[in-house]
PDB file of C-alpha atoms in Angstrom:
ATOM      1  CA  UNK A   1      20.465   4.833  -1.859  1.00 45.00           C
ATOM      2  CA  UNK A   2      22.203   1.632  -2.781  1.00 41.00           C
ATOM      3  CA  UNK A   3      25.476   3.530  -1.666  1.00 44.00           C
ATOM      4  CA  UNK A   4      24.189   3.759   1.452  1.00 41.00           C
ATOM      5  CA  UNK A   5      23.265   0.173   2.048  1.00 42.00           C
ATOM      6  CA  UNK A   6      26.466  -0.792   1.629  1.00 39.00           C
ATOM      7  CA  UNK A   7      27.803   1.299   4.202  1.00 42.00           C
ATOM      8  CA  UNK A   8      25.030   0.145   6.371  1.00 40.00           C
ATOM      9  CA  UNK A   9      25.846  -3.785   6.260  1.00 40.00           C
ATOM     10  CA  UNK A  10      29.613  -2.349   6.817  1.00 36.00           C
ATOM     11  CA  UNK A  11      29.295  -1.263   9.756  1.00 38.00           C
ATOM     12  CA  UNK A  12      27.255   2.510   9.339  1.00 33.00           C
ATOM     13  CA  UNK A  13      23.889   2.354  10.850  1.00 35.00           C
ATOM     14  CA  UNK A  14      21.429   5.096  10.868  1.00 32.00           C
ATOM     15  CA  UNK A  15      17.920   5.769  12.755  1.00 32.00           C
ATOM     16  CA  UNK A  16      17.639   2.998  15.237  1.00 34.00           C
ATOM     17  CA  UNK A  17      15.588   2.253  17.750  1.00 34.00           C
ATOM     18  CA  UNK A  18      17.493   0.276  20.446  1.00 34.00           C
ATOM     19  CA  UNK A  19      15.275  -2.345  22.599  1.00 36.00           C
ATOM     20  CA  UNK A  20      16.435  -2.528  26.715  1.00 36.00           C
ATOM     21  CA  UNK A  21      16.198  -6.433  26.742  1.00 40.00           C
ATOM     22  CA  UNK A  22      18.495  -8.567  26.495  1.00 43.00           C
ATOM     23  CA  UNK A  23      18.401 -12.050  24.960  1.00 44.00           C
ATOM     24  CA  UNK A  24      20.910 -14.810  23.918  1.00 46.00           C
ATOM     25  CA  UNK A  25      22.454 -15.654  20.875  1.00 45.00           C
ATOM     26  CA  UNK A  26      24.650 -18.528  19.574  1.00 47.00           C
ATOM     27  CA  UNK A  27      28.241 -17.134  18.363  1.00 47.00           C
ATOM     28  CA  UNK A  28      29.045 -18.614  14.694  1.00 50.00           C
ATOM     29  CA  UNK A  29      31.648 -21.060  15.981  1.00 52.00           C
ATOM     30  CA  UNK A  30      28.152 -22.362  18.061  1.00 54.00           C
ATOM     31  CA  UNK A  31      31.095 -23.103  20.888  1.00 57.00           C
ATOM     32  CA  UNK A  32      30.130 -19.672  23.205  1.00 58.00           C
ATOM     33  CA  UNK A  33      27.083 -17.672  24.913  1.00 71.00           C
ATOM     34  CA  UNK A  34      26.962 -14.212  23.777  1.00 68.00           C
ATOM     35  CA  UNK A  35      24.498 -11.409  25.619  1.00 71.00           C
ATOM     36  CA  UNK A  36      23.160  -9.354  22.601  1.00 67.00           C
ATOM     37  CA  UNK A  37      20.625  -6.450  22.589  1.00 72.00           C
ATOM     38  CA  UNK A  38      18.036  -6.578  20.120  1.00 77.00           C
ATOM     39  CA  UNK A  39      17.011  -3.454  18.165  1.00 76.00           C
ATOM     40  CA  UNK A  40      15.087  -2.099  15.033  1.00 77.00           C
ATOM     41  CA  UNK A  41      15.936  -0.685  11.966  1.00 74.00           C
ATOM     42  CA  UNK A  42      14.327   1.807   9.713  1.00 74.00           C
ATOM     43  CA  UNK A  43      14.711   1.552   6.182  1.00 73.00           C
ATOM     44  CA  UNK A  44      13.263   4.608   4.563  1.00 70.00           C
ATOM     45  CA  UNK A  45      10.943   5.126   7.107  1.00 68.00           C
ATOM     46  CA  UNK A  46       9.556   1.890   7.435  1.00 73.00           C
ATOM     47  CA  UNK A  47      10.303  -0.708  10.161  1.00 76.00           C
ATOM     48  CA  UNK A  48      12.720  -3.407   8.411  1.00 73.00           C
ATOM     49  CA  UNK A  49      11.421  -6.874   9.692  1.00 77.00           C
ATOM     50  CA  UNK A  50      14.094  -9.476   7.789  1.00 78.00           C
ATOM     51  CA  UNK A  51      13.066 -13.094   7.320  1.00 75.00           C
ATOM     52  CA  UNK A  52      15.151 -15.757   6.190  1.00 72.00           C
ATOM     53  CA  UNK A  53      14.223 -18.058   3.232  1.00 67.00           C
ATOM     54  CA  UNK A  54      11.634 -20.118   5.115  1.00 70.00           C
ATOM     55  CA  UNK A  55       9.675 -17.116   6.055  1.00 70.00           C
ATOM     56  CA  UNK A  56      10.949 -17.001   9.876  1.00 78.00           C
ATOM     57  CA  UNK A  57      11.426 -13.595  11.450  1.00 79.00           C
ATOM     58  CA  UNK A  58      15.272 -13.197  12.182  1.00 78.00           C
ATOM     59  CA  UNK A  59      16.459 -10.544  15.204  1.00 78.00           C
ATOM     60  CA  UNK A  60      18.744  -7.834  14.446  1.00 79.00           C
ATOM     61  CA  UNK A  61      20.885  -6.900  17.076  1.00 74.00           C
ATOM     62  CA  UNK A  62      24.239  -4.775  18.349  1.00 79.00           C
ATOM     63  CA  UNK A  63      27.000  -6.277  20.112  1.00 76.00           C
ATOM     64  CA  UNK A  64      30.066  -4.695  21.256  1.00 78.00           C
ATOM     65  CA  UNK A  65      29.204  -1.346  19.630  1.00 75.00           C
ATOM     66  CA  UNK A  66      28.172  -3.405  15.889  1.00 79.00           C
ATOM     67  CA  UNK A  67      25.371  -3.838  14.567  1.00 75.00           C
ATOM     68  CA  UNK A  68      24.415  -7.461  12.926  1.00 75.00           C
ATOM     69  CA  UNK A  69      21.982  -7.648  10.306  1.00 74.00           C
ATOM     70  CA  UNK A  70      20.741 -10.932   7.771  1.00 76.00           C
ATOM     71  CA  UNK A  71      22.561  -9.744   4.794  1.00 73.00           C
ATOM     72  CA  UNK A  72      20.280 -10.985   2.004  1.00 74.00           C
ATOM     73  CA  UNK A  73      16.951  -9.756   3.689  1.00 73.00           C
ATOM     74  CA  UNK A  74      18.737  -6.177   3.575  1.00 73.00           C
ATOM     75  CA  UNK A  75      20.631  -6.491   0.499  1.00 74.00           C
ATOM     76  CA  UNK A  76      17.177  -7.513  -1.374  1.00 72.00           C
ATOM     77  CA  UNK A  77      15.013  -4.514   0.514  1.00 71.00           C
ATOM     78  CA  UNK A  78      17.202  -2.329  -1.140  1.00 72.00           C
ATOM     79  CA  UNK A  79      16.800  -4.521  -4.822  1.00 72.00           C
ATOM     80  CA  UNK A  80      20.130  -5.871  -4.212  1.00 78.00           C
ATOM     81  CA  UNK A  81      21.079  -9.296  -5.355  1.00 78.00           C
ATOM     82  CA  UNK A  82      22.882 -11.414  -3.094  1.00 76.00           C
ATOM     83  CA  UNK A  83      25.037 -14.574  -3.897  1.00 78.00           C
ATOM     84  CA  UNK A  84      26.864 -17.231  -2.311  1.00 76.00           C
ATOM     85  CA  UNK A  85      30.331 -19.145  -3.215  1.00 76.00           C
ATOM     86  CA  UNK A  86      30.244 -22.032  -0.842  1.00 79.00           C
ATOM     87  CA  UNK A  87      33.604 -23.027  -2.292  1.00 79.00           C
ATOM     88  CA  UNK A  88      35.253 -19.933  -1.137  1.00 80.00           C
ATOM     89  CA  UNK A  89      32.543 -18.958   1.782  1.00 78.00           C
ATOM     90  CA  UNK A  90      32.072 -15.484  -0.097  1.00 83.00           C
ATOM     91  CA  UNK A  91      29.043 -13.560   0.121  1.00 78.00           C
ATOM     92  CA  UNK A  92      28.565 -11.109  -2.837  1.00 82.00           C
ATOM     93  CA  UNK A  93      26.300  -7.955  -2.730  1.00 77.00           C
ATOM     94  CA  UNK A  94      26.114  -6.491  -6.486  1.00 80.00           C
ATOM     95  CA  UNK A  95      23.709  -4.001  -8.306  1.00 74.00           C
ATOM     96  CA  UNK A  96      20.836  -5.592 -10.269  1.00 67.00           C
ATOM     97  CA  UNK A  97      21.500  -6.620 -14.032  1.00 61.00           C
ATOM     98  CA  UNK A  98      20.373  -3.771 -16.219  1.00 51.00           C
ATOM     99  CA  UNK A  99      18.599  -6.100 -18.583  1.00 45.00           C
ATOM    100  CA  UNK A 100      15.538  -4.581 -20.602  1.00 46.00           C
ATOM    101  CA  UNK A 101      12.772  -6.161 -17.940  1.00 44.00           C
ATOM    102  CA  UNK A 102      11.003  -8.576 -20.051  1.00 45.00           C
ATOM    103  CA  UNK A 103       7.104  -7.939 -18.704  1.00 46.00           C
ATOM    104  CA  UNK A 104       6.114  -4.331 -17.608  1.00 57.00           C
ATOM    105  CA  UNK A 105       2.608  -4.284 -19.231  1.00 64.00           C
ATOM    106  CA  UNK A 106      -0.550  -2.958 -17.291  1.00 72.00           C
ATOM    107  CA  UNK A 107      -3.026  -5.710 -18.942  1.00 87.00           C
ATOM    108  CA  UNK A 108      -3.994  -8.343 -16.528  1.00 90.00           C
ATOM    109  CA  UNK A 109      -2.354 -11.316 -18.122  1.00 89.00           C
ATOM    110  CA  UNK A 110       0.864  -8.702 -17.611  1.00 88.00           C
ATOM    111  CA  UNK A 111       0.177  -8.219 -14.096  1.00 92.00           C
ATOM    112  CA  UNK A 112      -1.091 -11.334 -12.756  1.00 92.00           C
ATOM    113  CA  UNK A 113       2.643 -13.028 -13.866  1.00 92.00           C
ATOM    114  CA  UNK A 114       4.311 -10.880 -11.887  1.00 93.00           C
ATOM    115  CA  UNK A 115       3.455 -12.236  -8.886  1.00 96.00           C
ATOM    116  CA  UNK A 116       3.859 -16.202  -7.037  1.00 96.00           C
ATOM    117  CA  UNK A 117       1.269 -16.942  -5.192  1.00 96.00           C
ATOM    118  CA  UNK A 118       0.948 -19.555  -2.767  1.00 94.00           C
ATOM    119  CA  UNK A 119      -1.061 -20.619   0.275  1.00 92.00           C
ATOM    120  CA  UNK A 120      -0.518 -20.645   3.602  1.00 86.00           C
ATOM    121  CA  UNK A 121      -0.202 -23.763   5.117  1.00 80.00           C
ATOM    122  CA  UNK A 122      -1.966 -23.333   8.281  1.00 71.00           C
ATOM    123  CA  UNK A 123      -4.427 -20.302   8.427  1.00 60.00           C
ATOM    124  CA  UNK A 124      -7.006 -21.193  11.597  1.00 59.00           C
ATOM    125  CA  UNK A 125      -9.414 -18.946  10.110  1.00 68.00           C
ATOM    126  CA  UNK A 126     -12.668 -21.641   9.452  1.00 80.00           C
ATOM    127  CA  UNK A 127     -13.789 -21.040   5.835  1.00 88.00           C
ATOM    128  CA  UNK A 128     -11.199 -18.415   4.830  1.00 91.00           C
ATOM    129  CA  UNK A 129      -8.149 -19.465   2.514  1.00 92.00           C
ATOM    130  CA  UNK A 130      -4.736 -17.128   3.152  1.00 93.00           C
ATOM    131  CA  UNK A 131      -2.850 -16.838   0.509  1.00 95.00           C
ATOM    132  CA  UNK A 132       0.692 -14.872  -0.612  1.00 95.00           C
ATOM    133  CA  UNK A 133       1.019 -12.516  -3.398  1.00 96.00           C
ATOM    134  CA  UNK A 134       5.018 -12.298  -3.705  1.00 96.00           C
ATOM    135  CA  UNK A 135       6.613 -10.318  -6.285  1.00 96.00           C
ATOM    136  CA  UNK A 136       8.538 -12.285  -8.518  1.00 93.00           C
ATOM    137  CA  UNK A 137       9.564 -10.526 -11.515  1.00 90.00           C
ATOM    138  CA  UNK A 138      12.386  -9.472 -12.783  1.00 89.00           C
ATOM    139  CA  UNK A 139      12.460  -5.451 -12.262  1.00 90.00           C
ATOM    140  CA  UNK A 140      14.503  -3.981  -9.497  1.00 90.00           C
ATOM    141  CA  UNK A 141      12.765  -1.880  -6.566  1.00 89.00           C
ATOM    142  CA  UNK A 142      13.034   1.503  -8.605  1.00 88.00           C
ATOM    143  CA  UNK A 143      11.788  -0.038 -11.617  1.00 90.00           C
ATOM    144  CA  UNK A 144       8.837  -1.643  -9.504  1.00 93.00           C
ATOM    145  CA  UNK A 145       7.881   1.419  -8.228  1.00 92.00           C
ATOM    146  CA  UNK A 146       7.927   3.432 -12.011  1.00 91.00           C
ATOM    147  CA  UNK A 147       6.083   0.232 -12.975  1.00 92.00           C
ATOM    148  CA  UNK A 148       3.388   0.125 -10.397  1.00 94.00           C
ATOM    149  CA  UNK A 149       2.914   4.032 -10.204  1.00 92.00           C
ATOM    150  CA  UNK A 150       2.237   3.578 -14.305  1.00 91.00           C
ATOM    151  CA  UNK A 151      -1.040   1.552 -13.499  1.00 92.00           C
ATOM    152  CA  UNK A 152      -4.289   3.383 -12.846  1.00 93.00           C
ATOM    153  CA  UNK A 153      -5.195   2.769  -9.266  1.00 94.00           C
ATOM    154  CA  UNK A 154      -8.577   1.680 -10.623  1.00 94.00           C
ATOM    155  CA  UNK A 155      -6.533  -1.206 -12.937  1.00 94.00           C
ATOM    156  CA  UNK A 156      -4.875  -2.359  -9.637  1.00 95.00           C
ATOM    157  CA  UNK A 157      -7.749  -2.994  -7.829  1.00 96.00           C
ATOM    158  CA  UNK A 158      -9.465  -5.056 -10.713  1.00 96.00           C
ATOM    159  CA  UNK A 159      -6.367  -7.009 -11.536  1.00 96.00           C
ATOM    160  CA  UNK A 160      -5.250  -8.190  -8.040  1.00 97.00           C
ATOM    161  CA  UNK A 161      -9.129  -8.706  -7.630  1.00 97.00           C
ATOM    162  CA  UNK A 162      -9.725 -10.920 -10.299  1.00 96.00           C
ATOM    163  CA  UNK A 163      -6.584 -12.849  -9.359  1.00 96.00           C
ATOM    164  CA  UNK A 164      -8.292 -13.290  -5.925  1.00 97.00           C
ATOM    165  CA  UNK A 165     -11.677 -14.542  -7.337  1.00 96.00           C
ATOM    166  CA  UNK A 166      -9.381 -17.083  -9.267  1.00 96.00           C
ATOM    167  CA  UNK A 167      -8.199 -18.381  -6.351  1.00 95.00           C
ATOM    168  CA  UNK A 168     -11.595 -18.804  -4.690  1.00 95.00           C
ATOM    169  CA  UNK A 169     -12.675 -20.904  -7.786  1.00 94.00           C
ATOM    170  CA  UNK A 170     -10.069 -22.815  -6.925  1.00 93.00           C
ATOM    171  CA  UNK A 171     -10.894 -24.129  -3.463  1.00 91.00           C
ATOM    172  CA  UNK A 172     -14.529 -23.892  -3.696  1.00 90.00           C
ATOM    173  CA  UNK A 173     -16.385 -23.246  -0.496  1.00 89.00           C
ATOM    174  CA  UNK A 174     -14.013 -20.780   1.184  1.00 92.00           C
ATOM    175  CA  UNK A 175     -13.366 -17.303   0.742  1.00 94.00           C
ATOM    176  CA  UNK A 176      -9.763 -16.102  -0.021  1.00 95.00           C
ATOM    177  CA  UNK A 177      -7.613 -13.200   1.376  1.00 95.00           C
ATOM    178  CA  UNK A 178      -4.186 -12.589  -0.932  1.00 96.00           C
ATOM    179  CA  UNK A 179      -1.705 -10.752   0.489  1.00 96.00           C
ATOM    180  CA  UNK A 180       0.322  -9.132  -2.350  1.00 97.00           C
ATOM    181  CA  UNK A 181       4.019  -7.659  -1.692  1.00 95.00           C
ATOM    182  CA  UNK A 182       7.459  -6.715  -2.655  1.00 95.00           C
ATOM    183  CA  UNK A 183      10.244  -8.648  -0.639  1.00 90.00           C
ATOM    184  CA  UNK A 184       9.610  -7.537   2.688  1.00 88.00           C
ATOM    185  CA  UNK A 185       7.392  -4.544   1.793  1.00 92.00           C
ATOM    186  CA  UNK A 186       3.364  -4.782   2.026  1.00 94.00           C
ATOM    187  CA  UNK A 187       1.595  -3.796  -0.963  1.00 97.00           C
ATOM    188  CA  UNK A 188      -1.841  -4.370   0.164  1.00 96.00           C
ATOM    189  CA  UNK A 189      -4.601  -7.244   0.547  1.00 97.00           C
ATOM    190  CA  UNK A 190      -7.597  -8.170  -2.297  1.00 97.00           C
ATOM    191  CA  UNK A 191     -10.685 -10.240  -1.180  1.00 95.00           C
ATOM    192  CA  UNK A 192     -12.793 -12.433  -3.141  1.00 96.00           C
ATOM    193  CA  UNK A 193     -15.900 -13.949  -1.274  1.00 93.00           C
ATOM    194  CA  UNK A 194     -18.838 -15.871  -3.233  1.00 86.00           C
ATOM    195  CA  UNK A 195     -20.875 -12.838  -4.414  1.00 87.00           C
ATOM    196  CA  UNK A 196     -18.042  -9.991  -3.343  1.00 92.00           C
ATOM    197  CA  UNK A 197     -14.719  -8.942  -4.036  1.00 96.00           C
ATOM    198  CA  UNK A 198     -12.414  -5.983  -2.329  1.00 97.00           C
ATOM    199  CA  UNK A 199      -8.999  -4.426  -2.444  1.00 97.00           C
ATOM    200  CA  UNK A 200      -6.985  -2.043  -0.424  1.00 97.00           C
ATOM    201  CA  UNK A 201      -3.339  -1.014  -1.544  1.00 96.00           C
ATOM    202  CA  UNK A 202      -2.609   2.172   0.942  1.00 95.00           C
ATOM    203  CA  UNK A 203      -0.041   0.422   2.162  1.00 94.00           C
ATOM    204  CA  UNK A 204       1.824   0.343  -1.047  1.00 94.00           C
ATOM    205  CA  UNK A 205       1.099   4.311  -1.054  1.00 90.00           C
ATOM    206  CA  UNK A 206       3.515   4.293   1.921  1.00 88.00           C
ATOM    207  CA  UNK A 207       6.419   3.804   0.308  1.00 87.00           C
ATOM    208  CA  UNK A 208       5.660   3.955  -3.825  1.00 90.00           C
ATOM    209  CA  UNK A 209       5.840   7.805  -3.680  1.00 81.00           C
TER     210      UNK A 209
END
């Protein structure tokens, strides 16, 4: 799969879905107007939306017959790591560290590290609190998946719960919505109002097969 990446951010570029408008983008010298066609990309059958590090959507587009891509949003869907030498402008794409994962327990203290959480600055939604669930551990995306597929479903939905009514504790006279994923893939949502809390994680079904 990784192989296949590679090719991918080389040039090779499988199963898109090619967009008829047109838009403008800035060449990297930022001297010249290019006319690019924007497309999507489906990375194993999902539609791959890359952000960059603040969060903001970035287009991926073809131009001239090539297709360009944000290297470190695909690099890191695929459990890549991605590096920088700003010395020698070099962008590195290597396989994750084999390491022995230091946390892979299925207790709540376990579980609840795994993740950063953080709110949303703006949410518009009255007395409900938004916040991010971002995985932030150290296992790579096949090791997530062995990882999360060795919880009960049942243990899921009472961990990411309780991390949700911990939240709501926390900002007292709101209700909270955590939205819990793995780089750019959606794991699900947890709820925690005053007398109530709720999960759903078919979304993480999807693609943890």
């Amino acid at each position: 799969m990784k192989q296949k990446m590679l090719s991918f951010v080389t040039g090779a570029v499988a199963m898109l879905l090619i967009s008829s408008t047109a838009v403008t983008a800035l060449a990297a010298s930022g001297a010249i107007r290019i006319e690019v066609s924007p497309i999507q990309v489906m990375v194993d059958g999902e539609v791959f939306q890359p952000k960059d590090v603040n969060g903001n959507e970035v287009m991926v587009f073809t131009y001239n017959g090539t297709t360009y891509a944000p290297l470190r949003a695909l690099a890191e869907a695929y459990g890549l790591e991605v590096g920088y030498d700003a010395e020698r402008h070099i962008a590195t794409v290597n396989k994750p560290t084999q390491a022995q994962p230091t946390t892979t327990g299925t207790d709540y203290a376990s579980f609840e590290k795994q993740w950063t959480v953080k709110e949303k600055p703006v949410t518009n939604y009255g007395s409900e609190k938004i916040f991010t669930a971002t995985y932030s551990g150290d296992l790579s995306m096949s090791e997530f998946k062995a990882w999360w597929k060795s919880i009960d479903p049942a243990d899921i939905k009472d961990c990411a719960e309780r991390m949700a009514e911990e939240l709501r504790r926390a900002v007292p006279g709101y209700t909270v919505t955590a939205y819990f994923s793995y780089g750019q893939y959606n794991l699900g949502t947890a709820f925690a109002e005053s007398v109530w809390t709720g999960s759903n994680f078919d979304a993480a079904g999807a693609w943890i097969k």
